[in-house]
Amino acid sequence: MQAQDVDLVVVGAGMCGIVAARFYLDVHPNSKLVILEKDTCLGGVWSSKRLYEDFWTQWTVGTAEWSDKPMSRPPEDDIHYEFFKAKYTTDYLENYVDEHLYAGRSLRDRIEFSTTVKSIEKVCGKWIVTSDAAEYQASKVIVAHGLTSIANMPDWRGKQSFDGPIIHQEVFGQSSVLSSPSLQNITVIGGGKSAADMVYASVKAGKSVSWVIRASGTGPGFLLSPKGKGPYKNAFEIGSTRVAGTLSPSILSPDTWWTRFLHRTKVGQKVTNAVWVGADKETCEDANFDGRPDALEGFANLKPHTPLFWENCAGGLLNRADFWDTVAPNVHVYLDDIVEVKKRLVRLQKGQDIPTDAILCGTGWKTANFDFFKSQDLAKLGLPHQFSDEPAEQRELWGQLEKQAEPEIIRNFPMLANQPKHHHKAIHTTPYRLYNGIAPLDDNTIVFVGYFTVGNYFKGAECQAIWATAFLDGKVKLPTREERQIEIARLNTFCRKRYLSNGELGNFVIFESNFYTDRLLKEVGLSSHLKGWFNDYFRPGTAQDMAGLKEEYLARCGGG
């Protein structure tokens, strides 16, 4: 197979891959760039294949866009507290790749669909990227196949004998489960937002619905009210302010008198704790888990097991005003493990048999799979790998660095010293060891974007794209290798202390998203997104805050 020579290969045409390719081409418009996408359509989670009627965004009008192209406002019937149906994000991405032209070719023209990457290997200073259709030789690579590319499907005893569909939320929109008259008894598995969406949709379709959440898992997720407070229209606006971010203890937030007061004084910790306890209380009051006379038995099983502060479970913002009123009287909720499925039956560990015609799995995603790299390269690149694949001296070094980081974290954020009793979902690999969650320690020709869980994916993806381009072009003034290694260990340790199970991989920064993106832009030397301390801290961020970053970047770093 003759390798095609290109300047840059982007793996994945989801949100992060699209904007990474766009910004690189903004800087290098004549670059030979190819995007390899395993699916038949673009968008990842937001692709046309994954849409269904009750799929809504977790972001709002004005934030769900990139700085160079505003999104048209959806019809008011499809907006709830400024949140909107996911199909408008899909439309936005589809139009985006068509409208961005470089050297006469659009972003869409550069996407190779239905192309699975088989291997990525560096040979004589060049990356050889081999797919099932072609081979590419590239100077640089951006990997962006995402955290939600491999569905996590349970493997129950008797699964093969089940006489009905078992489908993951990934393909829920393509299925005929809700429209089929022969499928009346629906069992939904999972405790997060995707499971909640499928429960709601199934009830609205007139189905008899059972909702099973594993007792051996992290429990039901927080399903939060989208309502705002004071001058803020909705909960996302509140969360997108930097002042809200300061209420979360974080090594990414600035070390100011305000954050020191909040997290290092007893009075400040009481204030911070009161805010988080208030959010917990409000969520439970909205649901009214114990006070609904029409609720079916088991409704109280939807109470989260750990406080919202710790973010140990899946969850999200509700987009339907009647969600709880719909679920409480119509859904049987079980907090139990499935031990077996039979012809038209789901059997629980406690002995309950649930008549079931179809099983819908809101069971999340497997850890991102980087099996197109050789196992020995995973460790070199800072990607999660088996502990047995790591040299003993490296394992000892990282262990020492993390051990050294913990006392400082606890000293600065005493609230993290005593984690609550919780189910801890262990991982079986090392965490990510990428600087800023993007760059390997020892290779400046490859980056990984989209592997950090942040609050606003549009903003996070665009800022990662900017930093990644600067890194690949040698325009980031990096700390020394030792300093970067210390910082990686520090962040991994923080994530584990702060976010419990969700923090195990060292890539979860959902409450400090603004400070993470601020760090990325600061390292590139950009500041046009900042609008003065009051606006920066109290005004909700929008995509248009970053509208000047491209021009600022080109003026500072130049193009090619």
XYZ file of C-alpha atoms in Angstrom, residues 23 31 52 87 115 233 283 295 297 386 478:
11
model
C -8.074 26.153 13.695
C -1.817 22.495 4.637
C -33.926 11.170 19.005
C -30.744 18.331 16.453
C -12.612 4.796 7.758
C -31.473 32.793 33.036
C -32.586 19.088 43.767
C -45.399 7.821 43.080
C -42.939 2.076 44.832
C -1.897 -1.539 31.732
C 6.644 25.127 27.891
